[in-house]
Amino acid sequence: MLRSLTSALNNTRISIKLFIAPILITAFMLGMGVVSQYGARQQSAALDEIANVAANIQRDVSLPAFEPSAPLTYRDLQRLVRALARQNIYCIVLLDEFDVLSQNDKLDAEVFSGLRALAMQYQLTFVTASTQPLLDLTYAHASSLSSPFFNFFTQIRLGLFGLKDAQELLATLSARADAPFDETMIADLIRLAGLHPLLLQQAGCHAFETFQSEQIHPIQPRDMDLHRTVLRQKFLDSALSHFTYFWRNLTEKQKRVLALLPLLTQDDPMNTLRLEQAGLIVKSERGYAPFSASFGEFVARQPLDGLCQSPPLSLDLQQHHALLRGQPVALSSSEFNLLACLMAQPGQIVPHSVLETRLDRSDAGALAPAGSPIITTPSGAKWRIGRKRANG
C-alpha cells in the first residue's frame, strides 16, 4: 500500500490535495506500529519516504506548514485535517487491505472512534478495500466491538468482470505489450480463469511469457496441444494458492453448497447468495456453476465430511444424492451404495463378496444418461468404473 500510494503521489500532481491525508494516516499507523507486515527498518524507511513526498506536496500546492511530532500522533493528524478544512480542501483517505488493520490489536475502539470523529467533523472521506464485508470485520476483533467506525459506510461489492470487460482487459494489456492476443487465445484464457479480475491477469501473464518464448522458439502446429497443456498447468500452479484461500474462508455449509451446486442452491438460498456475492459462483440459464472450470475441478478434489468425490462423480452420503459432471443423476439404492464403496477405495481391488453386500443385481438403472453404463463387469474381473473403450 505504501509503495503504490507514494508512487501515485510522485507521479500525479492533479489530485495531490486529495492524497495528503492518506499519507499522514499511513504514517500515523506506522508510528503506532500497527502495519504488522513492516519491520522496524522498513517502517523507518517508509516514514522517511512519506515525509519527503509530503514536503514536496506542501511546496507544490502551498499547503499549510506542518511539523508533526515523532512519532506521529492522533493530534498531529487532527491538526492537519483541520488546517486543510480551513482551506476548503476535501480529503479522501484510501485504506487498502483493511482486513489486516481491523484485526490489529493496537487498533482499539478509541482509534476507530477518533477516525470517525474526524470524518464527521471535517471534509474527510474514508475509502476502504477488504476481502470481507465491513459488517463481518466489525466483530473480527474484540477491540473494535464498540467502535462506531464501521457503521457509516456504503458498501460496494466488486464482483467478477462482465464478458466484454474481460475481453477488453486481455486485448488492451497484450496490445500495450506488443504481444496482442488473438480471439482464440482470449477465449481460452477466459475459459481457464473465468471472469475473475486477478486470475485473468495471471492467466494473461503466463500467456505473455509463452508468447515471448515463441518469438525465440516458434511452436510447431503438431505441438499446439502440448503448448496449451503447459500454459494450463502454469496457470493452475499460480492459482492454487488463491483457490485454497477461497476455500478456507468458506463455512462448512458454504463448502457443501459449492460442492453440490445443482442440488442445494434452492435448499440453501442464503449461502448460495453469499457464494455469488463472493464471486465464486455465477448464474446462467442452466443454473449456478463455479466461476471457472478450473476452480470447479479444485472444489471436486477437496475432502468434505459426508461427501465422496472422484471426478466426474460426486456422492452426497447424507442425502443420497449423486452428480455426474455436475448434473444430478438418478440412482437406485444399491447403485449408490456400490459407487460409494468403490469411490471410498480408489485404485484398490474390492472383493466380489464385499460388492455383493452393496448391490442387488436385480436392480436396474443406468448411471449415465446416454451411451454405455459407467459401471461394468468385465469378464473374469471385478467391478470397474469407466466407459468401455472402443476396440482399436
C-alpha positions as a LaTeX table, in Angstrom:
\begin{tabular}{lrrr}
\hline
Residue & $x$ (\AA) & $y$ (\AA) & $z$ (\AA) \\
\hline
Met1 & 0.00 & 0.00 & 0.00 \\
Leu2 & 2.75 & 2.46 & 0.90 \\
Arg3 & 4.72 & 1.95 & $-2.27$ \\
Ser4 & 1.72 & 2.29 & $-4.58$ \\
Leu5 & 0.48 & 5.34 & $-2.70$ \\
Thr6 & 3.76 & 7.23 & $-2.72$ \\
Ser7 & 4.30 & 6.28 & $-6.37$ \\
Ala8 & 0.94 & 7.77 & $-7.23$ \\
Leu9 & 1.79 & 10.91 & $-5.32$ \\
Asn10 & 5.14 & 11.37 & $-7.03$ \\
Asn11 & 3.68 & 10.89 & $-10.50$ \\
Thr12 & 0.33 & 12.66 & $-10.15$ \\
Arg13 & 0.09 & 16.35 & $-9.34$ \\
Ile14 & $-3.52$ & 16.91 & $-10.36$ \\
Ser15 & $-5.01$ & 15.16 & $-7.33$ \\
Ile16 & $-2.29$ & 15.98 & $-4.83$ \\
Lys17 & $-4.66$ & 17.71 & $-2.45$ \\
Leu18 & $-6.72$ & 14.56 & $-2.16$ \\
Phe19 & $-3.72$ & 12.42 & $-1.21$ \\
Ile20 & $-2.11$ & 14.37 & 1.61 \\
Ala21 & $-4.36$ & 12.83 & 4.28 \\
Pro22 & $-3.76$ & 9.19 & 3.27 \\
Ile23 & $-0.04$ & 9.81 & 3.66 \\
Leu24 & $-0.48$ & 11.08 & 7.19 \\
Ile25 & $-2.97$ & 8.32 & 8.06 \\
Thr26 & $-0.43$ & 5.75 & 6.92 \\
Ala27 & 2.36 & 7.50 & 8.81 \\
Phe28 & 0.17 & 7.63 & 11.90 \\
Met29 & $-0.45$ & 3.87 & 11.74 \\
Leu30 & 3.21 & 3.16 & 11.09 \\
Gly31 & 4.12 & 5.30 & 14.06 \\
Met32 & 1.83 & 3.17 & 16.21 \\
Gly33 & 3.38 & 0.01 & 14.78 \\
Val34 & 0.04 & $-1.28$ & 13.51 \\
Val35 & 1.15 & $-2.17$ & 9.98 \\
Ser36 & 2.38 & $-5.57$ & 11.05 \\
Gln37 & 3.99 & $-6.71$ & 7.80 \\
Tyr38 & 6.63 & $-3.96$ & 8.05 \\
Gly39 & 9.73 & $-4.46$ & 10.18 \\
Ala40 & 11.35 & $-1.63$ & 12.14 \\
Arg41 & 13.82 & $-0.79$ & 9.37 \\
Gln42 & 11.10 & $-0.88$ & 6.71 \\
Gln43 & 8.85 & 1.31 & 8.83 \\
Ser44 & 11.61 & 3.87 & 9.29 \\
Ala45 & 12.33 & 3.94 & 5.55 \\
Ala46 & 8.63 & 4.21 & 4.76 \\
Leu47 & 8.19 & 7.14 & 7.14 \\
Asp48 & 11.19 & 8.92 & 5.61 \\
Glu49 & 9.73 & 8.43 & 2.14 \\
Ile50 & 6.34 & 9.70 & 3.28 \\
Ala51 & 7.94 & 12.77 & 4.88 \\
Asn52 & 9.82 & 13.59 & 1.66 \\
Val53 & 6.73 & 13.23 & $-0.51$ \\
Ala54 & 4.66 & 15.29 & 1.93 \\
Ala55 & 7.30 & 18.04 & 1.90 \\
Asn56 & 7.23 & 18.16 & $-1.91$ \\
Ile57 & 3.44 & 18.32 & $-1.91$ \\
Gln58 & 3.41 & 21.15 & 0.61 \\
Arg59 & 5.85 & 23.11 & $-1.54$ \\
Asp60 & 3.96 & 22.50 & $-4.79$ \\
Val61 & 0.43 & 23.25 & $-3.63$ \\
Ser62 & 1.07 & 25.71 & $-0.79$ \\
Leu63 & $-0.39$ & 23.57 & 1.94 \\
Pro64 & $-0.19$ & 24.88 & 5.50 \\
Ala65 & 3.11 & 24.41 & 7.29 \\
Phe66 & 3.06 & 21.16 & 9.20 \\
Glu67 & 5.69 & 19.89 & 11.62 \\
Pro68 & 4.49 & 16.60 & 13.16 \\
Ser69 & 5.96 & 15.18 & 16.30 \\
Ala70 & 7.95 & 11.96 & 16.27 \\
Pro71 & 6.27 & 9.52 & 16.29 \\
Leu72 & 3.20 & 10.94 & 14.60 \\
Thr73 & 0.20 & 11.20 & 16.93 \\
Tyr74 & $-3.55$ & 11.48 & 16.52 \\
Arg75 & $-3.33$ & 15.16 & 17.49 \\
Asp76 & $-0.92$ & 15.76 & 14.61 \\
Leu77 & $-3.37$ & 14.18 & 12.22 \\
Gln78 & $-6.24$ & 16.20 & 13.65 \\
Arg79 & $-4.31$ & 19.47 & 13.28 \\
Leu80 & $-3.51$ & 18.68 & 9.65 \\
Val81 & $-7.10$ & 17.78 & 8.74 \\
Arg82 & $-8.35$ & 20.93 & 10.46 \\
Ala83 & $-5.85$ & 23.09 & 8.58 \\
Leu84 & $-6.86$ & 21.53 & 5.26 \\
Ala85 & $-10.54$ & 22.03 & 6.03 \\
Arg86 & $-9.92$ & 25.74 & 6.59 \\
Gln87 & $-8.64$ & 25.94 & 3.02 \\
Asn88 & $-11.72$ & 24.04 & 1.80 \\
Ile89 & $-9.61$ & 21.05 & 0.75 \\
Tyr90 & $-11.61$ & 17.81 & 0.70 \\
Cys91 & $-9.52$ & 14.81 & 1.75 \\
Ile92 & $-10.10$ & 11.24 & 0.66 \\
Val93 & $-8.35$ & 8.60 & 2.77 \\
Leu94 & $-7.62$ & 5.31 & 0.98 \\
Leu95 & $-7.10$ & 2.29 & 3.27 \\
Asp96 & $-6.16$ & $-0.89$ & 1.42 \\
Glu97 & $-6.14$ & $-4.39$ & 2.99 \\
Phe98 & $-8.43$ & $-3.15$ & 5.71 \\
Asp99 & $-8.97$ & $-6.71$ & 6.94 \\
Val100 & $-5.43$ & $-6.67$ & 8.35 \\
Leu101 & $-5.79$ & $-3.26$ & 10.01 \\
Ser102 & $-9.14$ & $-4.05$ & 11.62 \\
Gln103 & $-7.71$ & $-7.15$ & 13.33 \\
Asn104 & $-4.56$ & $-5.49$ & 14.69 \\
Asp105 & $-4.58$ & $-5.47$ & 18.48 \\
Lys106 & $-3.07$ & $-1.97$ & 18.56 \\
Leu107 & $-6.06$ & $-0.50$ & 16.76 \\
Asp108 & $-8.55$ & $-0.27$ & 19.59 \\
Ala109 & $-12.02$ & 1.27 & 19.70 \\
Glu110 & $-10.56$ & 4.68 & 20.59 \\
Val111 & $-8.54$ & 4.82 & 17.37 \\
Phe112 & $-11.50$ & 3.94 & 15.17 \\
Ser113 & $-13.76$ & 6.35 & 17.06 \\
Gly114 & $-11.20$ & 9.10 & 16.54 \\
Leu115 & $-11.07$ & 8.48 & 12.80 \\
Arg116 & $-14.84$ & 8.57 & 12.60 \\
Ala117 & $-14.91$ & 11.82 & 14.57 \\
Leu118 & $-12.55$ & 13.38 & 12.02 \\
Ala119 & $-14.79$ & 12.27 & 9.17 \\
Met120 & $-17.92$ & 13.61 & 10.84 \\
Gln121 & $-16.37$ & 16.95 & 11.79 \\
Tyr122 & $-14.28$ & 17.81 & 8.73 \\
Gln123 & $-14.32$ & 17.33 & 4.96 \\
Leu124 & $-12.88$ & 13.85 & 5.15 \\
Thr125 & $-13.96$ & 10.62 & 3.45 \\
Phe126 & $-12.65$ & 7.09 & 4.02 \\
Val127 & $-12.48$ & 4.51 & 1.24 \\
Thr128 & $-11.57$ & 1.04 & 2.48 \\
Ala129 & $-10.79$ & $-2.10$ & 0.48 \\
Ser130 & $-11.20$ & $-5.53$ & 2.08 \\
Thr131 & $-11.94$ & $-9.10$ & 1.13 \\
Gln132 & $-14.66$ & $-9.34$ & 3.79 \\
Pro133 & $-17.71$ & $-7.11$ & 4.35 \\
Leu134 & $-17.19$ & $-4.40$ & 6.95 \\
Leu135 & $-20.07$ & $-5.85$ & 8.95 \\
Asp136 & $-18.06$ & $-9.05$ & 9.40 \\
Leu137 & $-14.93$ & $-7.09$ & 10.27 \\
Thr138 & $-16.82$ & $-5.21$ & 13.00 \\
Tyr139 & $-16.81$ & $-8.38$ & 15.06 \\
Ala140 & $-13.47$ & $-9.72$ & 13.88 \\
His141 & $-11.63$ & $-8.48$ & 16.95 \\
Ala142 & $-12.73$ & $-7.61$ & 20.46 \\
Ser143 & $-11.00$ & $-4.21$ & 20.29 \\
Ser144 & $-13.39$ & $-2.98$ & 17.61 \\
Leu145 & $-16.67$ & $-4.28$ & 19.02 \\
Ser146 & $-17.83$ & $-0.95$ & 20.42 \\
Ser147 & $-16.40$ & 1.21 & 17.66 \\
Pro148 & $-18.94$ & 3.08 & 15.52 \\
Phe149 & $-16.37$ & 3.48 & 12.73 \\
Phe150 & $-17.90$ & 0.64 & 10.67 \\
Asn151 & $-21.46$ & 1.90 & 10.83 \\
Phe152 & $-21.44$ & 4.83 & 8.42 \\
Phe153 & $-20.08$ & 3.23 & 5.24 \\
Thr154 & $-21.84$ & 2.46 & 1.99 \\
Gln155 & $-20.81$ & $-0.99$ & 0.83 \\
Ile156 & $-19.95$ & $-1.58$ & $-2.83$ \\
Arg157 & $-19.21$ & $-5.13$ & $-3.91$ \\
Leu158 & $-16.64$ & $-5.52$ & $-6.66$ \\
Gly159 & $-17.72$ & $-8.69$ & $-8.39$ \\
Leu160 & $-16.49$ & $-10.55$ & $-11.43$ \\
Phe161 & $-15.91$ & $-8.87$ & $-14.76$ \\
Gly162 & $-18.52$ & $-8.90$ & $-17.47$ \\
Leu163 & $-17.51$ & $-10.81$ & $-20.59$ \\
Lys164 & $-16.78$ & $-7.65$ & $-22.59$ \\
Asp165 & $-14.69$ & $-6.19$ & $-19.77$ \\
Ala166 & $-12.63$ & $-9.38$ & $-19.55$ \\
Gln167 & $-12.06$ & $-9.45$ & $-23.30$ \\
Glu168 & $-11.07$ & $-5.78$ & $-23.30$ \\
Leu169 & $-8.64$ & $-6.28$ & $-20.40$ \\
Leu170 & $-6.75$ & $-9.07$ & $-22.15$ \\
Ala171 & $-6.83$ & $-7.40$ & $-25.55$ \\
Thr172 & $-5.72$ & $-3.99$ & $-24.26$ \\
Leu173 & $-2.90$ & $-5.16$ & $-21.99$ \\
Ser174 & $-1.49$ & $-7.61$ & $-24.52$ \\
Ala175 & $-1.57$ & $-4.99$ & $-27.28$ \\
Arg176 & 0.14 & $-2.48$ & $-25.00$ \\
Ala177 & 2.96 & $-5.02$ & $-24.52$ \\
Asp178 & 3.29 & $-5.51$ & $-28.30$ \\
Ala179 & 2.05 & $-9.09$ & $-27.94$ \\
Pro180 & $-1.64$ & $-8.88$ & $-28.95$ \\
Phe181 & $-3.70$ & $-11.98$ & $-28.14$ \\
Asp182 & $-5.98$ & $-13.24$ & $-30.88$ \\
Glu183 & $-9.64$ & $-14.08$ & $-30.24$ \\
Thr184 & $-8.88$ & $-17.76$ & $-29.75$ \\
Met185 & $-6.26$ & $-17.07$ & $-27.08$ \\
Ile186 & $-8.56$ & $-14.63$ & $-25.27$ \\
Ala187 & $-11.38$ & $-17.19$ & $-25.27$ \\
Asp188 & $-9.02$ & $-19.88$ & $-23.95$ \\
Leu189 & $-7.82$ & $-17.63$ & $-21.12$ \\
Ile190 & $-11.36$ & $-16.69$ & $-20.10$ \\
Arg191 & $-12.34$ & $-20.34$ & $-20.15$ \\
Leu192 & $-9.36$ & $-21.10$ & $-17.94$ \\
Ala193 & $-9.61$ & $-18.28$ & $-15.39$ \\
Gly194 & $-13.27$ & $-17.35$ & $-15.64$ \\
Leu195 & $-14.13$ & $-13.67$ & $-15.27$ \\
His196 & $-12.11$ & $-13.20$ & $-12.08$ \\
Pro197 & $-10.01$ & $-9.99$ & $-12.46$ \\
Leu198 & $-6.88$ & $-11.21$ & $-10.65$ \\
Leu199 & $-6.85$ & $-14.71$ & $-12.12$ \\
Leu200 & $-7.44$ & $-13.33$ & $-15.62$ \\
Gln201 & $-4.34$ & $-11.19$ & $-15.27$ \\
Gln202 & $-2.35$ & $-14.18$ & $-14.04$ \\
Ala203 & $-3.50$ & $-16.27$ & $-16.99$ \\
Gly204 & $-2.63$ & $-13.41$ & $-19.33$ \\
Cys205 & 0.81 & $-13.11$ & $-17.74$ \\
His206 & 1.58 & $-16.77$ & $-18.42$ \\
Ala207 & 0.28 & $-16.41$ & $-21.97$ \\
Phe208 & 2.51 & $-13.37$ & $-22.49$ \\
Glu209 & 5.56 & $-15.27$ & $-21.23$ \\
Thr210 & 4.69 & $-18.05$ & $-23.64$ \\
Phe211 & 4.33 & $-15.52$ & $-26.46$ \\
Gln212 & 7.81 & $-14.21$ & $-25.74$ \\
Ser213 & 9.30 & $-17.70$ & $-25.81$ \\
Glu214 & 7.54 & $-18.36$ & $-29.11$ \\
Gln215 & 9.44 & $-15.48$ & $-30.66$ \\
Ile216 & 12.66 & $-17.36$ & $-29.89$ \\
His217 & 11.44 & $-20.92$ & $-30.42$ \\
Pro218 & 8.36 & $-20.98$ & $-32.71$ \\
Ile219 & 5.84 & $-23.69$ & $-31.82$ \\
Gln220 & 5.06 & $-26.26$ & $-34.50$ \\
Pro221 & 1.36 & $-26.98$ & $-35.20$ \\
Arg222 & 1.80 & $-30.57$ & $-34.01$ \\
Asp223 & 2.92 & $-29.28$ & $-30.59$ \\
Met224 & $-0.03$ & $-26.93$ & $-30.06$ \\
Asp225 & $-1.91$ & $-29.28$ & $-27.72$ \\
Leu226 & 1.20 & $-29.71$ & $-25.58$ \\
His227 & 1.62 & $-25.94$ & $-25.59$ \\
Arg228 & $-1.91$ & $-25.45$ & $-24.24$ \\
Thr229 & $-1.33$ & $-28.11$ & $-21.59$ \\
Val230 & 1.84 & $-26.37$ & $-20.37$ \\
Leu231 & 0.07 & $-23.00$ & $-20.25$ \\
Arg232 & $-2.83$ & $-24.51$ & $-18.33$ \\
Gln233 & $-0.51$ & $-26.14$ & $-15.79$ \\
Lys234 & 1.40 & $-22.89$ & $-15.23$ \\
Phe235 & $-1.87$ & $-21.13$ & $-14.53$ \\
Leu236 & $-3.10$ & $-23.85$ & $-12.18$ \\
Asp237 & 0.17 & $-23.74$ & $-10.24$ \\
Ser238 & $-0.14$ & $-19.98$ & $-9.70$ \\
Ala239 & $-3.89$ & $-20.10$ & $-9.00$ \\
Leu240 & $-3.68$ & $-22.88$ & $-6.41$ \\
Ser241 & $-2.89$ & $-20.56$ & $-3.51$ \\
His242 & $-5.86$ & $-18.35$ & $-4.41$ \\
Phe243 & $-8.22$ & $-21.31$ & $-4.77$ \\
Thr244 & $-7.04$ & $-22.58$ & $-1.39$ \\
Tyr245 & $-7.63$ & $-19.16$ & 0.18 \\
Phe246 & $-11.16$ & $-19.01$ & $-1.27$ \\
Trp247 & $-11.93$ & $-22.48$ & 0.08 \\
Arg248 & $-10.51$ & $-21.94$ & 3.58 \\
Asn249 & $-12.54$ & $-18.78$ & 4.07 \\
Leu250 & $-15.85$ & $-20.56$ & 3.48 \\
Thr251 & $-18.06$ & $-22.03$ & 6.18 \\
Glu252 & $-18.77$ & $-25.76$ & 6.13 \\
Lys253 & $-22.28$ & $-25.08$ & 4.80 \\
Gln254 & $-20.92$ & $-22.87$ & 2.03 \\
Lys255 & $-18.39$ & $-25.54$ & 1.06 \\
Arg256 & $-21.17$ & $-28.09$ & 0.88 \\
Val257 & $-23.35$ & $-25.86$ & $-1.31$ \\
Leu258 & $-20.37$ & $-25.17$ & $-3.58$ \\
Ala259 & $-19.57$ & $-28.87$ & $-3.95$ \\
Leu260 & $-23.21$ & $-29.79$ & $-4.67$ \\
Leu261 & $-24.34$ & $-26.69$ & $-6.56$ \\
Pro262 & $-27.18$ & $-28.09$ & $-8.69$ \\
Leu263 & $-28.72$ & $-29.83$ & $-5.69$ \\
Leu264 & $-28.51$ & $-27.34$ & $-2.83$ \\
Thr265 & $-28.94$ & $-23.87$ & $-4.34$ \\
Gln266 & $-32.70$ & $-23.92$ & $-3.76$ \\
Asp267 & $-32.40$ & $-25.59$ & $-0.35$ \\
Asp268 & $-29.89$ & $-23.02$ & 0.93 \\
Pro269 & $-30.52$ & $-19.67$ & $-0.82$ \\
Met270 & $-28.63$ & $-17.61$ & 1.80 \\
Asn271 & $-25.31$ & $-19.40$ & 1.36 \\
Thr272 & $-25.86$ & $-19.52$ & $-2.39$ \\
Leu273 & $-26.20$ & $-15.74$ & $-2.32$ \\
Arg274 & $-23.03$ & $-15.39$ & $-0.25$ \\
Leu275 & $-21.10$ & $-17.52$ & $-2.75$ \\
Glu276 & $-22.41$ & $-15.44$ & $-5.63$ \\
Gln277 & $-21.53$ & $-12.18$ & $-3.88$ \\
Ala278 & $-18.02$ & $-13.52$ & $-3.26$ \\
Gly279 & $-17.65$ & $-14.17$ & $-6.99$ \\
Leu280 & $-17.17$ & $-17.91$ & $-6.51$ \\
Ile281 & $-20.23$ & $-18.96$ & $-8.49$ \\
Val282 & $-22.04$ & $-17.50$ & $-11.48$ \\
Lys283 & $-25.64$ & $-17.88$ & $-12.59$ \\
Ser284 & $-26.66$ & $-18.72$ & $-16.12$ \\
Glu285 & $-29.76$ & $-20.05$ & $-17.85$ \\
Arg286 & $-28.71$ & $-23.57$ & $-16.83$ \\
Gly287 & $-28.31$ & $-22.64$ & $-13.15$ \\
Tyr288 & $-25.32$ & $-21.96$ & $-10.92$ \\
Ala289 & $-21.76$ & $-23.10$ & $-11.62$ \\
Pro290 & $-18.26$ & $-22.32$ & $-10.26$ \\
Phe291 & $-16.81$ & $-19.13$ & $-11.75$ \\
Ser292 & $-14.34$ & $-21.20$ & $-13.78$ \\
Ala293 & $-13.94$ & $-24.84$ & $-14.74$ \\
Ser294 & $-10.52$ & $-24.96$ & $-13.09$ \\
Phe295 & $-11.97$ & $-23.79$ & $-9.78$ \\
Gly296 & $-14.74$ & $-26.36$ & $-10.10$ \\
Glu297 & $-12.11$ & $-29.07$ & $-10.57$ \\
Phe298 & $-10.31$ & $-27.81$ & $-7.46$ \\
Val299 & $-13.53$ & $-27.98$ & $-5.42$ \\
Ala300 & $-14.15$ & $-31.54$ & $-6.62$ \\
Arg301 & $-10.82$ & $-32.63$ & $-5.12$ \\
Gln302 & $-11.40$ & $-31.18$ & $-1.65$ \\
Pro303 & $-12.26$ & $-33.55$ & 1.22 \\
Leu304 & $-15.56$ & $-32.77$ & 2.88 \\
Asp305 & $-17.41$ & $-34.68$ & 5.58 \\
Gly306 & $-20.37$ & $-36.59$ & 4.18 \\
Leu307 & $-19.21$ & $-36.13$ & 0.60 \\
Cys308 & $-17.40$ & $-38.62$ & $-1.61$ \\
Gln309 & $-15.79$ & $-37.15$ & $-4.75$ \\
Ser310 & $-13.96$ & $-38.86$ & $-7.56$ \\
Pro311 & $-14.31$ & $-36.69$ & $-10.68$ \\
Pro312 & $-16.51$ & $-36.78$ & $-12.62$ \\
Leu313 & $-18.64$ & $-38.35$ & $-9.85$ \\
Ser314 & $-19.77$ & $-36.78$ & $-6.57$ \\
Leu315 & $-21.88$ & $-38.52$ & $-3.94$ \\
Asp316 & $-23.71$ & $-36.84$ & $-1.07$ \\
Leu317 & $-23.61$ & $-39.60$ & 1.52 \\
Gln318 & $-26.02$ & $-37.78$ & 3.84 \\
Gln319 & $-28.87$ & $-37.18$ & 1.41 \\
His320 & $-28.02$ & $-39.95$ & $-1.09$ \\
His321 & $-27.66$ & $-37.52$ & $-3.99$ \\
Ala322 & $-25.35$ & $-38.15$ & $-6.95$ \\
Leu323 & $-23.78$ & $-35.82$ & $-9.51$ \\
Leu324 & $-22.16$ & $-36.78$ & $-12.79$ \\
Arg325 & $-20.13$ & $-33.93$ & $-14.34$ \\
Gly326 & $-22.06$ & $-31.50$ & $-12.17$ \\
Gln327 & $-25.50$ & $-32.76$ & $-13.15$ \\
Pro328 & $-27.91$ & $-34.75$ & $-10.93$ \\
Val329 & $-28.20$ & $-38.47$ & $-11.70$ \\
Ala330 & $-30.95$ & $-40.83$ & $-10.54$ \\
Leu331 & $-29.58$ & $-43.98$ & $-8.88$ \\
Ser332 & $-31.14$ & $-46.92$ & $-7.15$ \\
Ser333 & $-30.16$ & $-47.51$ & $-3.55$ \\
Ser334 & $-27.86$ & $-50.41$ & $-4.41$ \\
Glu335 & $-26.17$ & $-48.49$ & $-7.23$ \\
Phe336 & $-25.49$ & $-45.62$ & $-4.88$ \\
Asn337 & $-24.06$ & $-47.94$ & $-2.22$ \\
Leu338 & $-21.86$ & $-49.69$ & $-4.77$ \\
Leu339 & $-20.43$ & $-46.42$ & $-6.05$ \\
Ala340 & $-19.81$ & $-45.21$ & $-2.50$ \\
Cys341 & $-17.91$ & $-48.42$ & $-1.75$ \\
Leu342 & $-15.74$ & $-48.20$ & $-4.87$ \\
Met343 & $-15.04$ & $-44.46$ & $-4.57$ \\
Ala344 & $-14.02$ & $-44.84$ & $-0.94$ \\
Gln345 & $-11.23$ & $-47.21$ & $-2.02$ \\
Pro346 & $-9.74$ & $-45.67$ & $-5.18$ \\
Gly347 & $-7.20$ & $-47.78$ & $-7.01$ \\
Gln348 & $-7.92$ & $-50.85$ & $-4.91$ \\
Ile349 & $-9.46$ & $-54.18$ & $-5.89$ \\
Val350 & $-12.69$ & $-54.69$ & $-3.99$ \\
Pro351 & $-13.55$ & $-58.37$ & $-3.37$ \\
His352 & $-16.66$ & $-59.65$ & $-5.07$ \\
Ser353 & $-18.04$ & $-60.76$ & $-1.72$ \\
Val354 & $-17.94$ & $-57.16$ & $-0.46$ \\
Leu355 & $-19.62$ & $-55.82$ & $-3.58$ \\
Glu356 & $-22.41$ & $-58.37$ & $-3.32$ \\
Thr357 & $-23.37$ & $-56.94$ & 0.05 \\
Arg358 & $-23.78$ & $-53.50$ & $-1.55$ \\
Leu359 & $-25.57$ & $-54.34$ & $-4.78$ \\
Asp360 & $-28.75$ & $-56.19$ & $-5.59$ \\
Arg361 & $-28.21$ & $-57.33$ & $-9.18$ \\
Ser362 & $-31.91$ & $-57.31$ & $-9.81$ \\
Asp363 & $-31.82$ & $-53.53$ & $-9.60$ \\
Ala364 & $-31.91$ & $-51.80$ & $-12.94$ \\
Gly365 & $-30.94$ & $-48.28$ & $-13.88$ \\
Ala366 & $-28.26$ & $-46.69$ & $-15.98$ \\
Leu367 & $-25.88$ & $-44.30$ & $-14.28$ \\
Ala368 & $-25.04$ & $-42.47$ & $-17.47$ \\
Pro369 & $-27.82$ & $-40.53$ & $-19.21$ \\
Ala370 & $-26.76$ & $-41.95$ & $-22.58$ \\
Gly371 & $-24.33$ & $-44.46$ & $-24.02$ \\
Ser372 & $-22.82$ & $-47.46$ & $-22.26$ \\
Pro373 & $-23.13$ & $-47.66$ & $-18.46$ \\
Ile374 & $-20.26$ & $-46.42$ & $-16.35$ \\
Ile375 & $-20.35$ & $-49.47$ & $-14.04$ \\
Thr376 & $-19.32$ & $-52.60$ & $-15.94$ \\
Thr377 & $-18.36$ & $-56.18$ & $-15.06$ \\
Pro378 & $-15.53$ & $-57.28$ & $-17.38$ \\
Ser379 & $-15.29$ & $-61.00$ & $-17.99$ \\
Gly380 & $-13.01$ & $-62.63$ & $-15.42$ \\
Ala381 & $-12.56$ & $-59.40$ & $-13.47$ \\
Lys382 & $-14.14$ & $-57.49$ & $-10.62$ \\
Trp383 & $-16.31$ & $-54.41$ & $-10.91$ \\
Arg384 & $-14.93$ & $-51.47$ & $-12.85$ \\
Ile385 & $-15.91$ & $-47.79$ & $-13.11$ \\
Gly386 & $-15.45$ & $-46.21$ & $-16.52$ \\
Arg387 & $-16.79$ & $-46.47$ & $-20.02$ \\
Lys388 & $-15.61$ & $-49.39$ & $-22.13$ \\
Arg389 & $-13.11$ & $-48.23$ & $-24.71$ \\
Ala390 & $-13.78$ & $-48.94$ & $-28.35$ \\
Asn391 & $-11.55$ & $-51.58$ & $-29.93$ \\
Gly392 & $-8.64$ & $-50.22$ & $-31.91$ \\
\hline
\end{tabular}
